[in-house]
Coordinates of C-alpha atoms and ligand atoms in Angstrom, one line a residue:
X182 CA 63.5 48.2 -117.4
X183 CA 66.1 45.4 -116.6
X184 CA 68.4 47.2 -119.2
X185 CA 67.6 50.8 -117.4
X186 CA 68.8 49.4 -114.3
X187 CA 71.7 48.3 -116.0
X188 CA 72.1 44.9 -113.8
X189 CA 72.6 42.5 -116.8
X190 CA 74.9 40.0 -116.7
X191 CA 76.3 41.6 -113.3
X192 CA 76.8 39.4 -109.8
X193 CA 75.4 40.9 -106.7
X194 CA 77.4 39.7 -104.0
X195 CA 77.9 42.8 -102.0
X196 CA 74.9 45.0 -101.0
X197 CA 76.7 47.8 -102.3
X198 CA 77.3 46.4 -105.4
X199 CA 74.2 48.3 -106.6
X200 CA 73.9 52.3 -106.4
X201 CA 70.7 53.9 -104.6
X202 CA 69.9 54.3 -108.3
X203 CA 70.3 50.9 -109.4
X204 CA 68.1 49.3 -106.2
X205 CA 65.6 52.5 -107.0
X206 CA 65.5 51.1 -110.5
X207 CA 64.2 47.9 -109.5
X208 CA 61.3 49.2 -107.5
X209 CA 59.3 50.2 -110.2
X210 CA 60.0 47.3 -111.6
X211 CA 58.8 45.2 -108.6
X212 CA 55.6 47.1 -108.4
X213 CA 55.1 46.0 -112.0
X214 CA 55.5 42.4 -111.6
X215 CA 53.5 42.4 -108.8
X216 CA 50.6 44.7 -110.3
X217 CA 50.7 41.9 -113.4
X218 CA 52.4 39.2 -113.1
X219 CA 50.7 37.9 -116.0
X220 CA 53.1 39.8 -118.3
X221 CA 56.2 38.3 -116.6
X222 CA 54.7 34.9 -117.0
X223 CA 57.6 33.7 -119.7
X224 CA 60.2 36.4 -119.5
X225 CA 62.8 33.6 -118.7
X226 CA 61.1 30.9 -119.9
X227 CA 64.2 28.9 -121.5
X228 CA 66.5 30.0 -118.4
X229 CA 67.7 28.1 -115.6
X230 CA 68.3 29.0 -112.4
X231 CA 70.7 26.9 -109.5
X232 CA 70.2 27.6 -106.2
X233 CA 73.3 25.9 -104.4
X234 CA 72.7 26.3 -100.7
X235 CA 75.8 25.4 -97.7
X236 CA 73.5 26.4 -95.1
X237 CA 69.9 26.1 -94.2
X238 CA 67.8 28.4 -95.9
X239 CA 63.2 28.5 -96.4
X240 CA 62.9 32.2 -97.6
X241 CA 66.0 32.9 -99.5
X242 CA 66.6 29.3 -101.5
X243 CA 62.3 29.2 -102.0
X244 CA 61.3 32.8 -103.0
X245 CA 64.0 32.8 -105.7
X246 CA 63.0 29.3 -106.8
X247 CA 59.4 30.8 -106.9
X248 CA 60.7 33.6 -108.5
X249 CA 61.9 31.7 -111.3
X250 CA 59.5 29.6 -111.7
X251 CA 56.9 32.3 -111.7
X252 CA 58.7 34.0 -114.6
X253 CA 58.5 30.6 -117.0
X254 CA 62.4 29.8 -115.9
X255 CA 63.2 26.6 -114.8
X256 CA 65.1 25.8 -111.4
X257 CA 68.2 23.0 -110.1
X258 CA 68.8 23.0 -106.5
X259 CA 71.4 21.7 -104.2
X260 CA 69.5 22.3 -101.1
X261 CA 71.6 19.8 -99.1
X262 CA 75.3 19.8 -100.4
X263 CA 76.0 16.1 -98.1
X264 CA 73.8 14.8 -101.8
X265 CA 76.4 16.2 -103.9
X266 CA 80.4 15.8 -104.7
X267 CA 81.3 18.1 -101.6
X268 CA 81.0 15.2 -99.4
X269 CA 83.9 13.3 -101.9
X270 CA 85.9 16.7 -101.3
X271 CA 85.2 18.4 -104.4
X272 CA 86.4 22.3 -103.9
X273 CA 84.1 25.5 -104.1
X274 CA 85.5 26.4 -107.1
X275 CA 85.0 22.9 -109.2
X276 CA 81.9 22.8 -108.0
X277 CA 80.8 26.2 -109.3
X278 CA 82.5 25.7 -112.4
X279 CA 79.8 22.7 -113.1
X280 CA 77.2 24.0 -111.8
X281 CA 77.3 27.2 -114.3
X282 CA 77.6 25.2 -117.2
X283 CA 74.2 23.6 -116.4
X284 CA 72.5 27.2 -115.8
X285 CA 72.2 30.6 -116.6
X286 CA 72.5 32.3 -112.8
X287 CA 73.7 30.7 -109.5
X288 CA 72.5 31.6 -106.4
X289 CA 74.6 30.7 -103.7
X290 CA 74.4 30.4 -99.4
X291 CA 77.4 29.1 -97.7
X292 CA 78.5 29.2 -93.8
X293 CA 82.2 31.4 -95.3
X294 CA 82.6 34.7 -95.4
X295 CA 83.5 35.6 -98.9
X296 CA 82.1 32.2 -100.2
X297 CA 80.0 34.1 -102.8
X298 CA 82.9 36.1 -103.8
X299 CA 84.9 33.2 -104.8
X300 CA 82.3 31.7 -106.7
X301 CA 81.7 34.3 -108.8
X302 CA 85.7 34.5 -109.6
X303 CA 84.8 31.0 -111.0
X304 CA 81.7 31.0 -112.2
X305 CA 81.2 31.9 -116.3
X306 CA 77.8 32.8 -115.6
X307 CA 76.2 35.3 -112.8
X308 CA 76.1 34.7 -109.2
X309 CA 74.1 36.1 -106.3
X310 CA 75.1 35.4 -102.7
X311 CA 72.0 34.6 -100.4
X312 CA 74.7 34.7 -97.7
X313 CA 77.9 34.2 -96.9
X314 CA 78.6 33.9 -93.4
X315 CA 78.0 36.6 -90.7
X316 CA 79.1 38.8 -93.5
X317 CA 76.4 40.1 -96.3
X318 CA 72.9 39.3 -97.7
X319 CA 72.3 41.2 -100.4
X320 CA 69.2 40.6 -101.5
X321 CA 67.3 40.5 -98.4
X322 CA 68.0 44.0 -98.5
X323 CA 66.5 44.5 -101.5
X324 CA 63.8 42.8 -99.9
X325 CA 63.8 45.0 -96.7
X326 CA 64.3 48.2 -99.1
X327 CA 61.2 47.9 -100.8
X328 CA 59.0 46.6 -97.8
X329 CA 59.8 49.9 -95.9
X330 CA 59.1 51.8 -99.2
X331 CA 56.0 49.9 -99.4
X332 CA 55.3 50.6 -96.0
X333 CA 56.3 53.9 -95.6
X334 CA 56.4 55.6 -99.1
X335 CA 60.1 56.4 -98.7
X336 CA 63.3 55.4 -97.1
X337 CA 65.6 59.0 -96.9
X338 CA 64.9 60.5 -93.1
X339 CA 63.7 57.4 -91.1
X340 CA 64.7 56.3 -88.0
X341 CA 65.3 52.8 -88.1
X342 CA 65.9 50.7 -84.7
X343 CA 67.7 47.3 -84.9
X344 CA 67.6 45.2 -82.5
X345 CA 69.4 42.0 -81.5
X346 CA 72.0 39.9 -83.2
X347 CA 74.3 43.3 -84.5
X348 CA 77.1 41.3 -85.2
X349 CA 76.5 37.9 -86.5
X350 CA 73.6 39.2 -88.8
X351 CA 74.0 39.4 -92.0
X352 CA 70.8 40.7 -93.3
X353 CA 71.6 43.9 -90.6
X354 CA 75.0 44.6 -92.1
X355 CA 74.0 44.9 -95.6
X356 CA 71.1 47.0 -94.6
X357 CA 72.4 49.5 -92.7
X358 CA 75.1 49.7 -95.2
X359 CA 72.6 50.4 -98.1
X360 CA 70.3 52.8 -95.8
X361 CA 73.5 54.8 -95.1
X362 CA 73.7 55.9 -98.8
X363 CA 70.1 57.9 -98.1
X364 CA 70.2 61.2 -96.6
X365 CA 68.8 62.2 -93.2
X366 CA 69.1 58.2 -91.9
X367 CA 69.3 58.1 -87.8
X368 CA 70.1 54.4 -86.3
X369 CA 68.9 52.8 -83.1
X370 CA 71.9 49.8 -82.6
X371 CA 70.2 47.7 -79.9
X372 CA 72.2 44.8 -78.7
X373 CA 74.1 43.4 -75.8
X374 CA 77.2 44.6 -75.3
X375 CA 79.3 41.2 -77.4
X376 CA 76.6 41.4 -80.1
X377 CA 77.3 44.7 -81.5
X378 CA 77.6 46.2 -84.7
X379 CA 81.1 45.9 -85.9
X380 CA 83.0 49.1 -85.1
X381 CA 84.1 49.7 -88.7
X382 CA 81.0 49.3 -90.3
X383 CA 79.2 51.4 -87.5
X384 CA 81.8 54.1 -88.6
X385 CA 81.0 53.7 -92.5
X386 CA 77.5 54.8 -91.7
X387 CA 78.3 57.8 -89.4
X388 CA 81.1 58.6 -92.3
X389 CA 78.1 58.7 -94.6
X390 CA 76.0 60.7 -92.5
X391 CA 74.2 58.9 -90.9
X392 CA 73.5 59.3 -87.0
X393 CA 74.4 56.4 -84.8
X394 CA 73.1 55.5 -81.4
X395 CA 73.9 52.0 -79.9
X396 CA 72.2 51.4 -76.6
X397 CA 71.2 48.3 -74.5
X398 CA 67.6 48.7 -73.8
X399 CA 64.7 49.0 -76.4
X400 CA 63.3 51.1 -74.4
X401 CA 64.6 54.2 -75.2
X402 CA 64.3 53.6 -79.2
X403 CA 61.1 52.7 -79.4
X404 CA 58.7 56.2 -79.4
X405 CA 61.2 57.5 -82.0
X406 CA 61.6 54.0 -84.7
X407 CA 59.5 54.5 -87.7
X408 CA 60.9 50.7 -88.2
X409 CA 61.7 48.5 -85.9
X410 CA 63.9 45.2 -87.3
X411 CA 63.9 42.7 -85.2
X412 CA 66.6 39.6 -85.5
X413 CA 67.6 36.6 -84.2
X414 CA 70.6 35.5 -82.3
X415 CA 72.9 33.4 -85.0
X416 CA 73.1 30.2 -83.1
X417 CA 75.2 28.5 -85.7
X418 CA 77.7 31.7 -85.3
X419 CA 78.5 30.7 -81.6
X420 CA 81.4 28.9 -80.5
X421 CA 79.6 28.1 -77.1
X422 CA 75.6 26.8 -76.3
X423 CA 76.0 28.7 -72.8
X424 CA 76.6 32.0 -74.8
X425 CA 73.8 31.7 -77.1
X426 CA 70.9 30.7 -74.2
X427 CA 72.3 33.1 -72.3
X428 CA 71.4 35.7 -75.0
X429 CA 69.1 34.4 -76.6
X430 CA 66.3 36.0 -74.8
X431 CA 68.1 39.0 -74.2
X432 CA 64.8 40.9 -76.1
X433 CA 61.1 39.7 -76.6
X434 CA 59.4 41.8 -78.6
X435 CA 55.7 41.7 -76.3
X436 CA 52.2 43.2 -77.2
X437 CA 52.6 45.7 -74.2
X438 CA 56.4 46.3 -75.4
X439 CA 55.1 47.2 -78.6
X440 CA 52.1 49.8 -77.2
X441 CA 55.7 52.2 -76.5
X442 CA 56.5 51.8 -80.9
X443 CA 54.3 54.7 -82.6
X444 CA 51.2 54.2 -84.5
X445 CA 52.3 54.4 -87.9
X446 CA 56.3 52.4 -87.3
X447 CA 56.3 48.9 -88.7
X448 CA 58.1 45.6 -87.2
X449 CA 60.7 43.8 -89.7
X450 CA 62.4 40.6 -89.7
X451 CA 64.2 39.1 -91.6
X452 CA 62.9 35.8 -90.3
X453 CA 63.2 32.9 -89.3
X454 CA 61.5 34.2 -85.7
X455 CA 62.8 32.2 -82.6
X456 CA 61.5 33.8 -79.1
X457 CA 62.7 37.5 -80.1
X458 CA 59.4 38.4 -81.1
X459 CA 56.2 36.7 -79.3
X460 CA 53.6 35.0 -81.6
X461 CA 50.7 37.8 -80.2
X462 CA 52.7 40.4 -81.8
X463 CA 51.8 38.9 -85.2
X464 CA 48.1 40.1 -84.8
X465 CA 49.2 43.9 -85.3
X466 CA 49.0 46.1 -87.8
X467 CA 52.3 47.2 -87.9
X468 CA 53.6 43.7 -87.6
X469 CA 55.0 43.3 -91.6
X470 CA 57.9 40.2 -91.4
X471 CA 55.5 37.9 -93.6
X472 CA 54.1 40.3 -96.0
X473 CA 58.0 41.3 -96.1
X474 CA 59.1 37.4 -97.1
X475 CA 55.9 37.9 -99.8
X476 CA 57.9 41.0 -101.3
X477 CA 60.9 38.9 -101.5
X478 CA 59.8 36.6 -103.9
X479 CA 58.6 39.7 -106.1
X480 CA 61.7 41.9 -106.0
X481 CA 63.8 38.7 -106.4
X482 CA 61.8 38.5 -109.8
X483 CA 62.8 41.4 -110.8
X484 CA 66.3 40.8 -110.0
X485 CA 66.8 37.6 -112.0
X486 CA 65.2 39.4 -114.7
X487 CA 67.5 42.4 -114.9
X488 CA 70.5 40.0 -114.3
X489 CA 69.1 37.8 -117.3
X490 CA 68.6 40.8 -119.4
X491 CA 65.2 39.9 -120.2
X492 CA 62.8 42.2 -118.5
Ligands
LIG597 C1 68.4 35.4 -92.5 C2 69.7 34.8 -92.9 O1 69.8 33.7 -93.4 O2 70.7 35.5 -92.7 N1 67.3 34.7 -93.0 C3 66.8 35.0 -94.3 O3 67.5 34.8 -95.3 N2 65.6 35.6 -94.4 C4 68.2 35.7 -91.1 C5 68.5 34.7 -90.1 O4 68.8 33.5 -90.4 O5 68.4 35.0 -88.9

């Protein structure tokens, strides 16, 4: 199925470096692994996988670790680079050089924008970016894609609400981006006024089709979102602590805010939660973030697969 969806060999660095087709490939996939895992128990056994993370990271660094190691592969992490030759000075692309001649895919985090993107100029082997700056995370939109289509037994024709952190989130621009390229899409932006959506990538999605409507309050977005993805603020993308306290409670995401979200929407987030969402949301239904950080690890098994060329 890996060969169908034609990933082999291929980086994924942007979110639209796959097609609709090529993340739709990877569903069935998904649903596969997770429906018998026993069957995927070896597919990479003999494979190595490098995690090489800049930047703090649970979800994305551990579910494709788990990934791996649930598919028979083994992993080499550099979870904290001050235990490696960055701290002598050693460049990005020296160090990528090394590090794929010790493995068979890379997966890289790092605080630059268009980190990933070098690397994978460098690196002989695959790379997938599990975030590069404010810019793109890839495959925590392959992780949000299939949790709505999970969810919600399709993705063309939603209304999807977003709420928070519009410009400094990653995880928001690659999924809007990949949403837009299904038909019938209508967006909710909700942010404060310095953390919205970047105006060009706002008009990608309305050049795709898609309809656009960036507002303040929750309020209004809330009886129409069939999903409602919450984020945090990106402290580590401020310049100033005032700025960030001072929005950093700008939403709280309440049991009683919630009673106004209809009966059959679901909550997303990417996590990690700070205050934007209140621990007695976590008790309802329609409250999905850590089933969605489940999924991850599962669709992220099928991507290393289809990269490696072995499932
Ligand atoms: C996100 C990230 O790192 O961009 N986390 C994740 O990978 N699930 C979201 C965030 O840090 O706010």
């Amino acid at each position: 199925m890996g060969a169908e969806a034609g990933l082999a060999g291929r980086d994924f660095i942007n979110a639209l470096d796959l097609t609709r087709q090529e993340y739709e490939a990877l569903f069935p996939l998904t649903d596969e692994i997770r429906a018998r895992p026993d069957q995927f128990a070896q597919a990479c056994a003999g494979k190595v996988l490098a995690t090489l993370f800049y930047e703090p990271s649970t979800r994305t660094r551990l579910s494709f670790e788990a990934a791996m190691l649930r598919l028979g592969g083994r992993i080499l992490t550099v979870a904290d680079p001050q235990t490696s030759s960055v701290v002598k000075g050693e460049s990005l692309a020296d160090t990528i050089r090394t590090i794929a001649a010790y493995a068979d895919l890379v997966v890289i985090r790092h605080p630059k924008e268009g980190a990933a993107q070098l690397a994978a100029l460098y690196s002989p082997v695959p790379v997938v970016n599990g975030g590069d700056g404010a810019r793109e995370h890839p495959t925590q939109t392959l992780t949000d894609l299939y949790t709505i289509r999970v969810y919600k037994g399709r993705i063309s024709g939603l209304t999807v609400a977003l709420c928070g952190d519009l410009r400094y989130g990653r995880t928001v621009h690659s999924l809007v981006s990949t949403l837009s390229l299904y038909p019938g899409m209508r967006f909710f932006l909700i942010s404060p006024e310095e953390l919205r959506l970047p105006e060009p990538l706002r008009r990608e999605l309305e050049g795709r089709g898609a309809v656009v409507r960036e507002m303040e309050q929750m309020a209004e977005a809330l009886p129409a979102a069939d999903v409602l993805y919450m984020t945090r603020v990106q402290k580590e993308r401020f310049f100033n602590e005032e700025d960030y306290l001072r929005l950093r409670d700008f939403y709280i995401l309440t049991p009683e805010r919630l009673r106004e979200l209809k009966g059959d929407a679901i909550v997303m987030h990417p996590l990690p939660r700070v205050t934007e969402i209140a621990p007695a949301v976590d008790a309802d239904p329609r409250a999905v973030y850590f089933e969605q950080a489940r999924l991850g690890m599962y669709v992220r098994m099928a991507l290393i697969g289809s990269i490696l060329g072995v499932i």
